Each structure stands twice: as C-alpha cells, then as structure tokens.
Amino acid sequence: KAGVTQTPRYLIKTRGQQVTLSCSPISGHRSVSWYQQTPGQGLQFLFEYFSETQRNKGNFPGRFSGRQFSNSRSEMNVSTLELGDSALYLCASSLVRDRGREQYFGPGTRLTVT
Amino acid sequence: QKEVEQNSGPLSVPEGAIASLNCTYSDRGSQSFFWYRQYSGKSPELIMSIYSNGDKEDGRFTAQLNKASQYVSLLIRDSQPSDSATYLCAVIEHAGGTSYGKLTFGQGTILTVHP
C-alpha cells in the first residue's frame, strides 16, 4: 500500500507570495492533519480535516488555511508569505477519526521563503 | 510549562546497550501516546503506540506508560548505529472529541549509538 504523498517536495517562494501544498493520504485513510516543523519551534499542529470539514485548528494566523476533497486528498494554502514561514510542512493521515488513531506522515514539503 | 517534555539530550550509548528515552505530559486526560523516529532530513516515522498502563513490546522496542505519573518511556534494546536519530514523543490530548487529530509533540531527543 502506498504511503502518504506530498507535492511538491521543495519550494522556494518570495515574501508576499502565496503557496499551495498538496497531500494524498494512504488509501482508505479519511483524516488528514497538517504540521509545521522548524528548528526553533519543533513540530506544531496546523489543522485537521475529516470528511471535508476542518475539525481542529492550531495557533496559526489566518494566512494558513486548508481544505479536504471528497477523495480525502487535502491542500493547505499560505498567503502573504513571511520569512518565518520557511519550514518543513508535513501532513499525516489516519484511518478514521477516533481516539488514539495512529498518524502516518508523508515526506513533507520543504518551503523556503526569501 | 510545556505540554510534552522529553529528557534533554543528546543521548549517546554504545552499540548493544539499552537506550532509555523519557517523556512527561501535562494533560491528565491524555489517552493516546506515540513514539516517532526521525532521521535527519526525513519525516517522522511511527515506531510505537501505547494506550494502556504498562509495557508494550515490539521487537527491540518497549514502550512503558504510567498515567498516574503522567510518564511514558521508550526502551531500545541492543541499540544499533542505525537507531541513531531524533526520537519524538507525541500525545493526543482528548478534549471532548475535538483533539483526536492533533498530536502534541515533545522537542525530541537526539540519540547517537556509537560502535
């Protein structure tokens, strides 16, 4: 079974631009969560989607948004990029949205903002 | 106060030794606990999950959970150089059903296994 896939793997953008990242979960997985990883802050939760609805959101500004499609694929968007948005963006999928379900991470998208 | 704290590293052990990684969490209502391994430049890889008090063994890995002490640990027996990585403790803090998809991570412990 194929793992979580993320595209693109690497991205370089300029301050003020916007970016869209894509995540395809493991086949059959319906919940997708997004995380930001930086050396200073570690891994931080961005949001979770299940059944095309955002179920939970972390402490990030409104510039960070996302959506989920009927096939469970998810996208996240960052508008008006700032230098501090440079990070590894990870998505993780899980089988169903119940307590304790294991999350499996994709390879991540490395975003560099210049 | 951090919600999930891991023992400060880096941790260095000789090949063949037992590596012990520790994690404490602040939310007493937490029910789900995970250990991830992350190699440099790679994404986190799930290696263990534990939900009940006690020990859970999987090959060379043993996870231990003590909810009364709000403590979870990972033991790696017969450590190998290939185990050298950052180990991340993660917790799902159950808050009325809204947090099931949110993992809260510790800052990670860097483990080095030297030959």
GROMACS .gro file of C-alpha atoms in nm:
model
  229
    1LYS     CA    1   0.000   0.000   0.000
    2ALA     CA    2   0.141   0.338  -0.097
    3GLY     CA    3   0.225   0.580   0.180
    4VAL     CA    4   0.128   0.943   0.223
    5THR     CA    5   0.245   1.154  -0.068
    6GLN     CA    6   0.309   1.526  -0.068
    7THR     CA    7   0.378   1.760  -0.355
    8PRO     CA    8   0.586   1.948  -0.425
    9ARG     CA    9   0.879   1.825  -0.218
   10TYR     CA   10   1.070   2.152  -0.236
   11LEU     CA   11   0.952   2.505  -0.296
   12ILE     CA   12   1.117   2.845  -0.298
   13LYS     CA   13   0.893   3.149  -0.277
   14THR     CA   14   0.933   3.521  -0.223
   15ARG     CA   15   0.787   3.719   0.065
   16GLY     CA   16   0.432   3.827  -0.008
   17GLN     CA   17   0.356   3.541  -0.244
   18GLN     CA   18   0.117   3.259  -0.169
   19VAL     CA   19   0.169   2.885  -0.187
   20THR     CA   20  -0.046   2.573  -0.208
   21LEU     CA   21   0.077   2.238  -0.083
   22SER     CA   22  -0.089   1.908  -0.160
   23CYS     CA   23  -0.127   1.585   0.037
   24SER     CA   24  -0.265   1.249  -0.069
   25PRO     CA   25  -0.336   1.020   0.228
   26ILE     CA   26  -0.286   0.647   0.246
   27SER     CA   27  -0.564   0.472   0.056
   28GLY     CA   28  -0.865   0.434   0.283
   29HIS     CA   29  -0.748   0.695   0.533
   30ARG     CA   30  -1.003   0.968   0.583
   31SER     CA   31  -0.838   1.200   0.834
   32VAL     CA   32  -0.557   1.435   0.735
   33SER     CA   33  -0.362   1.655   0.976
   34TRP     CA   34  -0.103   1.917   0.887
   35TYR     CA   35   0.204   2.015   1.087
   36GLN     CA   36   0.480   2.272   1.060
   37GLN     CA   37   0.832   2.177   1.168
   38THR     CA   38   1.103   2.435   1.237
   39PRO     CA   39   1.429   2.405   1.429
   40GLY     CA   40   1.314   2.659   1.686
   41GLN     CA   41   0.953   2.553   1.746
   42GLY     CA   42   0.966   2.186   1.664
   43LEU     CA   43   0.657   2.014   1.530
   44GLN     CA   44   0.341   2.220   1.563
   45PHE     CA   45  -0.013   2.127   1.469
   46LEU     CA   46  -0.176   2.338   1.199
   47PHE     CA   47  -0.515   2.178   1.138
   48GLU     CA   48  -0.706   1.856   1.085
   49TYR     CA   49  -0.958   1.762   0.821
   50PHE     CA   50  -1.208   1.481   0.822
   51SER     CA   51  -1.499   1.433   0.585
   52GLU     CA   52  -1.409   1.756   0.405
   53THR     CA   53  -1.452   1.956   0.727
   54GLN     CA   54  -1.190   2.125   0.940
   55ARG     CA   55  -1.220   1.960   1.282
   56ASN     CA   56  -0.944   2.130   1.474
   57LYS     CA   57  -0.708   2.421   1.424
   58GLY     CA   58  -0.378   2.511   1.585
   59ASN     CA   59  -0.250   2.853   1.686
   60PHE     CA   60  -0.154   2.987   1.348
   61PRO     CA   61  -0.267   3.310   1.179
   62GLY     CA   62  -0.550   3.315   0.929
   63ARG     CA   63  -0.296   3.323   0.646
   64PHE     CA   64  -0.279   2.947   0.691
   65SER     CA   65  -0.578   2.766   0.552
   66GLY     CA   66  -0.665   2.430   0.412
   67ARG     CA   67  -0.930   2.211   0.263
   68GLN     CA   68  -1.010   1.850   0.201
   69PHE     CA   69  -1.171   1.698  -0.104
   70SER     CA   70  -1.421   1.414  -0.130
   71ASN     CA   71  -1.140   1.167  -0.209
   72SER     CA   72  -0.971   1.269   0.121
   73ARG     CA   73  -0.687   1.450  -0.056
   74SER     CA   74  -0.600   1.773   0.119
   75GLU     CA   75  -0.438   2.102   0.036
   76MET     CA   76  -0.304   2.375   0.255
   77ASN     CA   77  -0.252   2.733   0.149
   78VAL     CA   78  -0.033   3.002   0.296
   79SER     CA   79  -0.099   3.355   0.175
   80THR     CA   80   0.123   3.661   0.205
   81LEU     CA   81   0.430   3.457   0.286
   82GLU     CA   82   0.670   3.576   0.553
   83LEU     CA   83   1.031   3.476   0.608
   84GLY     CA   84   0.924   3.294   0.924
   85ASP     CA   85   0.705   3.061   0.721
   86SER     CA   86   1.017   2.881   0.599
   87ALA     CA   87   0.973   2.532   0.736
   88LEU     CA   88   0.908   2.168   0.663
   89TYR     CA   89   0.533   2.117   0.617
   90LEU     CA   90   0.416   1.769   0.697
   91CYS     CA   91   0.085   1.603   0.650
   92ALA     CA   92  -0.022   1.290   0.828
   93SER     CA   93  -0.312   1.060   0.760
   94SER     CA   94  -0.504   0.822   0.982
   95LEU     CA   95  -0.763   0.557   0.914
   96VAL     CA   96  -1.061   0.709   1.091
   97ARG     CA   97  -1.114   0.997   1.320
   98ASP     CA   98  -1.145   0.828   1.654
   99ARG     CA   99  -0.948   0.848   1.970
  100GLY     CA  100  -0.595   0.732   1.957
  101ARG     CA  101  -0.575   0.651   1.588
  102GLU     CA  102  -0.215   0.634   1.464
  103GLN     CA  103  -0.099   0.901   1.223
  104TYR     CA  104   0.143   0.832   0.938
  105PHE     CA  105   0.348   1.113   0.794
  106GLY     CA  106   0.432   1.197   0.438
  107PRO     CA  107   0.781   1.304   0.328
  108GLY     CA  108   0.700   1.671   0.372
  109THR     CA  109   0.732   1.984   0.162
  110ARG     CA  110   1.036   2.198   0.233
  111LEU     CA  111   0.930   2.561   0.188
  112THR     CA  112   1.191   2.835   0.172
  113VAL     CA  113   1.075   3.197   0.173
  114THR     CA  114   1.328   3.455   0.054
  115GLN     CA  115   0.509   2.498   3.105
  116LYS     CA  116   0.548   2.276   2.802
  117GLU     CA  117   0.270   2.028   2.744
  118VAL     CA  118   0.500   1.743   2.645
  119GLU     CA  119   0.857   1.733   2.769
  120GLN     CA  120   1.132   1.491   2.681
  121ASN     CA  121   1.457   1.425   2.863
  122SER     CA  122   1.725   1.658   2.746
  123GLY     CA  123   1.976   1.518   2.505
  124PRO     CA  124   2.169   1.436   2.321
  125LEU     CA  125   2.187   1.078   2.444
  126SER     CA  126   2.487   0.870   2.347
  127VAL     CA  127   2.502   0.494   2.406
  128PRO     CA  128   2.741   0.223   2.288
  129GLU     CA  129   2.627  -0.036   2.036
  130GLY     CA  130   2.444  -0.320   2.207
  131ALA     CA  131   2.338  -0.115   2.508
  132ILE     CA  132   1.986  -0.020   2.616
  133ALA     CA  133   1.879   0.333   2.528
  134SER     CA  134   1.616   0.487   2.754
  135LEU     CA  135   1.407   0.779   2.635
  136ASN     CA  136   1.163   0.956   2.864
  137CYS     CA  137   0.865   1.183   2.823
  138THR     CA  138   0.624   1.356   3.059
  139TYR     CA  139   0.295   1.521   2.969
  140SER     CA  140   0.076   1.774   3.144
  141ASP     CA  141  -0.277   1.684   3.034
  142ARG     CA  142  -0.402   1.422   3.278
  143GLY     CA  143  -0.686   1.337   3.040
  144SER     CA  144  -0.448   1.222   2.765
  145GLN     CA  145  -0.525   0.873   2.642
  146SER     CA  146  -0.300   0.812   2.343
  147PHE     CA  147   0.077   0.814   2.328
  148PHE     CA  148   0.317   0.764   2.041
  149TRP     CA  149   0.687   0.743   1.971
  150TYR     CA  150   0.819   0.860   1.636
  151ARG     CA  151   1.169   0.830   1.498
  152GLN     CA  152   1.302   1.099   1.267
  153TYR     CA  153   1.624   1.063   1.074
  154SER     CA  154   1.800   1.381   0.970
  155GLY     CA  155   1.630   1.530   0.666
  156LYS     CA  156   1.341   1.284   0.678
  157SER     CA  157   0.987   1.289   0.810
  158PRO     CA  158   0.878   1.127   1.140
  159GLU     CA  159   0.818   0.753   1.131
  160LEU     CA  160   0.579   0.591   1.378
  161ILE     CA  161   0.752   0.320   1.578
  162MET     CA  162   0.525   0.262   1.879
  163SER     CA  163   0.181   0.349   2.009
  164ILE     CA  164   0.055   0.281   2.361
  165TYR     CA  165  -0.281   0.346   2.521
  166SER     CA  166  -0.291   0.147   2.847
  167ASN     CA  167  -0.076   0.150   3.157
  168GLY     CA  168   0.211  -0.095   3.150
  169ASP     CA  169   0.456  -0.217   2.890
  170LYS     CA  170   0.416  -0.280   2.520
  171GLU     CA  171   0.690  -0.462   2.335
  172ASP     CA  172   0.763  -0.470   1.963
  173GLY     CA  173   1.090  -0.630   1.866
  174ARG     CA  174   1.374  -0.437   2.026
  175PHE     CA  175   1.141  -0.157   2.134
  176THR     CA  176   0.942  -0.139   2.457
  177ALA     CA  177   0.710   0.146   2.540
  178GLN     CA  178   0.608   0.200   2.902
  179LEU     CA  179   0.314   0.409   3.018
  180ASN     CA  180   0.231   0.529   3.369
  181LYS     CA  181  -0.074   0.753   3.360
  182ALA     CA  182  -0.068   0.821   3.735
  183SER     CA  183   0.278   0.972   3.698
  184GLN     CA  184   0.198   1.116   3.352
  185TYR     CA  185   0.505   0.948   3.217
  186VAL     CA  186   0.581   0.750   2.903
  187SER     CA  187   0.913   0.599   2.805
  188LEU     CA  188   1.077   0.410   2.521
  189LEU     CA  189   1.346   0.150   2.569
  190ILE     CA  190   1.558   0.036   2.278
  191ARG     CA  191   1.739  -0.289   2.348
  192ASP     CA  192   2.055  -0.398   2.167
  193SER     CA  193   2.096  -0.049   2.023
  194GLN     CA  194   2.243  -0.030   1.673
  195PRO     CA  195   2.413   0.260   1.493
  196SER     CA  196   2.110   0.262   1.261
  197ASP     CA  197   1.899   0.364   1.562
  198SER     CA  198   2.079   0.700   1.569
  199ALA     CA  199   1.803   0.954   1.511
  200THR     CA  200   1.578   1.203   1.686
  201TYR     CA  201   1.303   1.038   1.888
  202LEU     CA  202   0.981   1.229   1.928
  203CYS     CA  203   0.720   1.168   2.194
  204ALA     CA  204   0.367   1.265   2.089
  205VAL     CA  205   0.041   1.279   2.280
  206ILE     CA  206  -0.322   1.318   2.183
  207GLU     CA  207  -0.492   1.530   2.447
  208HIS     CA  208  -0.857   1.431   2.446
  209ALA     CA  209  -1.072   1.736   2.493
  210GLY     CA  210  -1.433   1.643   2.430
  211GLY     CA  211  -1.362   1.486   2.096
  212THR     CA  212  -1.210   1.787   1.928
  213SER     CA  213  -0.848   1.686   1.956
  214TYR     CA  214  -0.832   1.337   1.809
  215GLY     CA  215  -0.640   1.453   1.504
  216LYS     CA  216  -0.397   1.674   1.693
  217LEU     CA  217  -0.065   1.535   1.802
  218THR     CA  218   0.127   1.743   2.055
  219PHE     CA  219   0.498   1.672   2.028
  220GLY     CA  220   0.788   1.699   2.266
  221GLN     CA  221   1.101   1.872   2.146
  222GLY     CA  222   1.269   1.542   2.067
  223THR     CA  223   1.574   1.361   2.200
  224ILE     CA  224   1.873   1.305   1.974
  225LEU     CA  225   2.010   0.954   2.016
  226THR     CA  226   2.354   0.854   1.895
  227VAL     CA  227   2.461   0.491   1.904
  228HIS     CA  228   2.837   0.461   1.862
  229PRO     CA  229   3.012   0.141   1.752
   0.00000   0.00000   0.00000
